[in-house]
Amino acid sequence: MLAMGGVCCLSGFAGVLTELLLKEAALPSSLWVRNLQMSLFSLPIATAAVPISDGAKLHEHGPWVGCNAWLAATVALGACGGVLTSVVLKYADTLLKSFAVGCSIALACLLSRVIFESPFANTSLCGIALVATSSTVYYFWGAFEASATSRQRAEALPSWVSVLTARHAMIPLPNAQTQPERTPLCTTLEHAAGNEAEVPRQGSNELEVPRQGTRLEKRDPSRESI
């Protein structure tokens, strides 16, 4: 039981870590490059385990015994399964991958019973029942809880966030046609320096007259009338 629990924990951790590497890697890369990078860690371990598990057979028959078309088909099937698993992890998540693996094992057991007339063990029947029950529960209650949680999060947002989110597509983007025409600052200063203009100051009766080449002078209208 402890070994089975450890295998389940390690499998879940490996699935989550693989999903993290495929989706949120610091250096983005293609799916094929990421699979090649991850296989570089597993190849040395698998190569080191071969002499331990099949050392006697390798010494007796050699490393190329049993190499035929069935072996090539098995290797190709395993490679396609690995690529398909990476695609599921990249564009879906680990939960869906786990349910897909469980359903495939249950379907393989049923097909082996129908085609090869293999007998069912009690553990196989319990496993198929658990896979079917968990898939049904996740499909109905899991999807409902996810939609309810999303609805609660949307209702908890402030009103102005909801309005901006709902009307984001209706806000026109600024472009050259909608922008008002602006006069360059240098042209405005040259015009003010070449032509005298009376600019009233707020809260005062004095007027400022800009002159070319001189400082601003103050003019009192009451004195000029006298």
Coordinates of C-alpha atoms in Angstrom, one line a residue:
M1 CA 0.0 0.0 0.0
L2 CA 2.8 2.4 0.8
A3 CA 4.5 1.6 -2.5
M4 CA 1.2 2.2 -4.4
G5 CA 0.7 5.5 -2.6
G6 CA 4.2 6.6 -3.4
V7 CA 3.7 5.7 -7.1
C8 CA 0.5 7.7 -7.2
C9 CA 2.1 10.7 -5.5
L10 CA 5.1 10.6 -7.8
S11 CA 2.9 10.2 -10.9
G12 CA 0.8 13.2 -9.9
F13 CA 3.9 15.3 -9.2
A14 CA 5.5 14.4 -12.5
G15 CA 2.3 15.2 -14.4
V16 CA 2.0 18.7 -12.7
L17 CA 5.7 19.4 -13.3
T18 CA 5.4 18.4 -17.0
E19 CA 2.4 20.6 -17.4
L20 CA 4.3 23.5 -15.8
L21 CA 7.3 23.0 -18.1
L22 CA 5.0 22.9 -21.2
K23 CA 2.9 25.9 -20.3
E24 CA 4.8 28.4 -18.2
A25 CA 8.5 27.8 -19.1
A26 CA 10.8 30.8 -18.8
L27 CA 12.2 30.2 -22.3
P28 CA 9.4 29.4 -24.7
S29 CA 10.0 26.5 -27.1
S30 CA 8.1 24.2 -29.3
L31 CA 6.4 21.0 -28.2
W32 CA 8.9 18.8 -30.0
V33 CA 11.9 20.6 -28.5
R34 CA 10.4 20.4 -25.0
N35 CA 9.8 16.7 -25.4
L36 CA 13.4 16.1 -26.5
Q37 CA 14.7 18.1 -23.5
M38 CA 12.6 16.1 -21.1
S39 CA 13.6 12.8 -22.7
L40 CA 17.3 13.6 -22.0
F41 CA 16.6 13.0 -18.3
S42 CA 14.8 9.7 -18.7
L43 CA 17.2 8.0 -21.2
P44 CA 20.2 7.7 -18.9
I45 CA 18.0 6.3 -16.1
A46 CA 16.3 3.7 -18.4
T47 CA 19.7 2.7 -19.9
A48 CA 21.1 2.2 -16.4
A49 CA 18.1 0.1 -15.4
V50 CA 18.5 -2.4 -18.3
P51 CA 21.5 -4.3 -17.0
I52 CA 19.9 -4.5 -13.6
S53 CA 16.6 -6.0 -14.8
D54 CA 17.7 -8.0 -17.8
G55 CA 21.5 -8.5 -17.3
A56 CA 21.4 -12.3 -17.6
K57 CA 19.4 -12.3 -20.8
L58 CA 21.6 -9.7 -22.3
H59 CA 24.7 -11.7 -21.5
E60 CA 23.2 -14.9 -22.9
H61 CA 21.4 -13.6 -26.1
G62 CA 23.0 -10.2 -26.8
P63 CA 21.4 -6.8 -27.0
W64 CA 19.6 -7.3 -30.3
V65 CA 17.6 -10.4 -29.6
G66 CA 13.9 -10.0 -30.4
C67 CA 14.3 -7.0 -32.7
N68 CA 11.5 -7.4 -35.3
A69 CA 8.5 -5.5 -36.7
W70 CA 6.5 -5.9 -33.5
L71 CA 9.3 -4.2 -31.5
A72 CA 9.3 -1.3 -33.9
A73 CA 5.5 -1.0 -33.7
T74 CA 5.7 -1.0 -29.9
V75 CA 8.3 1.7 -29.9
A76 CA 6.4 3.8 -32.4
L77 CA 3.2 3.4 -30.4
G78 CA 4.9 4.5 -27.2
A79 CA 6.4 7.5 -28.9
C80 CA 3.0 8.5 -30.3
G81 CA 1.5 8.1 -26.9
G82 CA 4.1 10.3 -25.3
V83 CA 3.6 13.1 -27.9
L84 CA -0.2 12.8 -27.5
T85 CA 0.2 13.1 -23.7
S86 CA 2.3 16.2 -24.1
V87 CA -0.3 17.8 -26.4
V88 CA -3.0 17.0 -23.8
L89 CA -0.9 18.6 -21.0
K90 CA -0.1 21.7 -23.0
Y91 CA -3.6 22.4 -24.2
A92 CA -5.7 20.9 -21.4
D93 CA -4.5 19.8 -17.9
T94 CA -3.3 16.9 -15.8
L95 CA -6.7 15.9 -14.6
L96 CA -8.1 15.4 -18.1
K97 CA -5.0 13.4 -18.9
S98 CA -5.4 11.1 -15.9
F99 CA -9.1 10.5 -16.7
A100 CA -8.1 9.7 -20.3
V101 CA -5.5 7.2 -19.2
G102 CA -8.0 5.6 -16.8
C103 CA -10.7 5.3 -19.5
S104 CA -8.2 3.9 -22.0
I105 CA -7.2 1.2 -19.5
A106 CA -10.8 0.3 -18.8
L107 CA -11.5 0.2 -22.6
A108 CA -8.5 -2.0 -23.2
C109 CA -9.7 -4.5 -20.5
L110 CA -13.2 -4.6 -22.1
L111 CA -11.7 -5.1 -25.6
S112 CA -9.4 -7.9 -24.4
R113 CA -12.4 -9.6 -22.9
V114 CA -14.4 -9.3 -26.1
I115 CA -11.6 -10.1 -28.6
F116 CA -9.3 -12.5 -26.7
E117 CA -11.8 -13.8 -24.1
S118 CA -9.5 -12.9 -21.3
P119 CA -11.1 -13.4 -17.8
F120 CA -11.8 -10.4 -15.6
A121 CA -10.2 -10.3 -12.2
N122 CA -12.0 -8.7 -9.2
T123 CA -9.4 -5.9 -9.1
S124 CA -10.0 -5.1 -12.8
L125 CA -13.8 -4.9 -12.2
C126 CA -13.2 -2.6 -9.2
G127 CA -10.8 -0.4 -11.2
I128 CA -13.3 -0.1 -14.1
A129 CA -16.1 0.8 -11.7
L130 CA -14.0 3.5 -10.0
V131 CA -12.9 5.0 -13.3
A132 CA -16.5 5.2 -14.6
T133 CA -17.7 6.7 -11.3
S134 CA -15.0 9.3 -11.0
S135 CA -15.4 10.3 -14.6
T136 CA -19.1 10.8 -14.2
V137 CA -18.7 12.8 -10.9
Y138 CA -16.1 15.0 -12.5
Y139 CA -18.1 15.6 -15.6
F140 CA -21.3 16.6 -13.8
W141 CA -20.4 18.0 -10.4
G142 CA -16.9 19.2 -11.3
A143 CA -18.0 21.3 -14.3
F144 CA -20.9 22.7 -12.2
E145 CA -18.7 23.7 -9.4
A146 CA -16.2 25.3 -11.8
S147 CA -18.9 27.4 -13.4
A148 CA -20.4 28.4 -10.1
T149 CA -17.0 29.5 -8.8
S150 CA -16.4 31.6 -11.9
R151 CA -19.8 33.2 -11.5
Q152 CA -19.1 34.0 -7.8
R153 CA -15.8 35.6 -8.8
A154 CA -17.5 37.7 -11.5
E155 CA -20.1 38.9 -9.0
A156 CA -17.5 39.8 -6.4
L157 CA -15.8 42.2 -8.8
P158 CA -16.5 45.9 -8.4
S159 CA -19.2 47.4 -10.7
W160 CA -16.7 49.5 -12.7
V161 CA -14.6 46.5 -13.4
S162 CA -17.6 44.6 -14.8
V163 CA -18.6 47.6 -16.9
L164 CA -15.1 48.0 -18.4
T165 CA -15.0 44.3 -19.0
A166 CA -18.4 44.2 -20.7
R167 CA -17.8 47.3 -22.8
H168 CA -14.2 46.8 -23.6
A169 CA -15.0 46.0 -27.3
M170 CA -17.2 49.1 -27.6
I171 CA -14.4 51.6 -26.6
P172 CA -13.0 53.1 -29.8
L173 CA -9.2 53.1 -30.0
P174 CA -7.6 56.5 -30.8
N175 CA -6.3 56.9 -34.3
A176 CA -5.1 59.7 -36.5
Q177 CA -8.6 60.6 -37.7
T178 CA -10.1 61.0 -34.3
Q179 CA -7.2 62.9 -32.8
P180 CA -7.7 66.7 -32.8
E181 CA -5.2 68.8 -34.8
R182 CA -2.5 70.4 -32.7
T183 CA -0.4 73.4 -33.7
P184 CA 3.3 72.9 -33.1
L185 CA 4.7 74.7 -30.0
C186 CA 7.4 76.5 -32.0
T187 CA 4.9 77.9 -34.4
T188 CA 2.8 79.3 -31.6
L189 CA 5.8 80.9 -29.9
E190 CA 7.0 82.5 -33.1
H191 CA 3.5 83.9 -33.8
A192 CA 3.3 85.3 -30.2
A193 CA 6.7 86.9 -30.5
G194 CA 6.1 88.5 -33.9
N195 CA 2.6 89.9 -33.1
E196 CA 1.6 91.8 -30.0
A197 CA -1.1 90.0 -28.2
E198 CA -2.8 91.2 -25.0
V199 CA -3.2 88.4 -22.5
P200 CA -5.3 89.2 -19.5
R201 CA -4.2 87.7 -16.2
Q202 CA -6.7 86.1 -13.9
G203 CA -7.8 88.2 -11.0
S204 CA -6.1 91.4 -12.2
N205 CA -6.8 94.4 -14.5
E206 CA -3.3 94.4 -15.9
L207 CA -2.5 93.1 -19.3
E208 CA 0.7 91.3 -20.4
V209 CA 2.1 92.2 -23.8
P210 CA 4.7 89.9 -25.3
R211 CA 7.3 91.7 -27.5
Q212 CA 9.9 90.3 -29.7
G213 CA 13.3 90.4 -28.0
T214 CA 12.1 92.0 -24.8
R215 CA 10.7 90.8 -21.5
L216 CA 7.0 90.9 -20.7
E217 CA 5.8 94.4 -19.8
K218 CA 2.8 95.3 -17.6
R219 CA 0.3 97.8 -18.9
D220 CA -2.4 99.4 -16.7
P221 CA -5.6 100.3 -18.7
S222 CA -6.6 102.9 -16.1
R223 CA -3.4 104.9 -16.6
E224 CA -3.7 104.8 -20.4
S225 CA -7.2 106.3 -20.4
I226 CA -5.9 109.2 -18.4

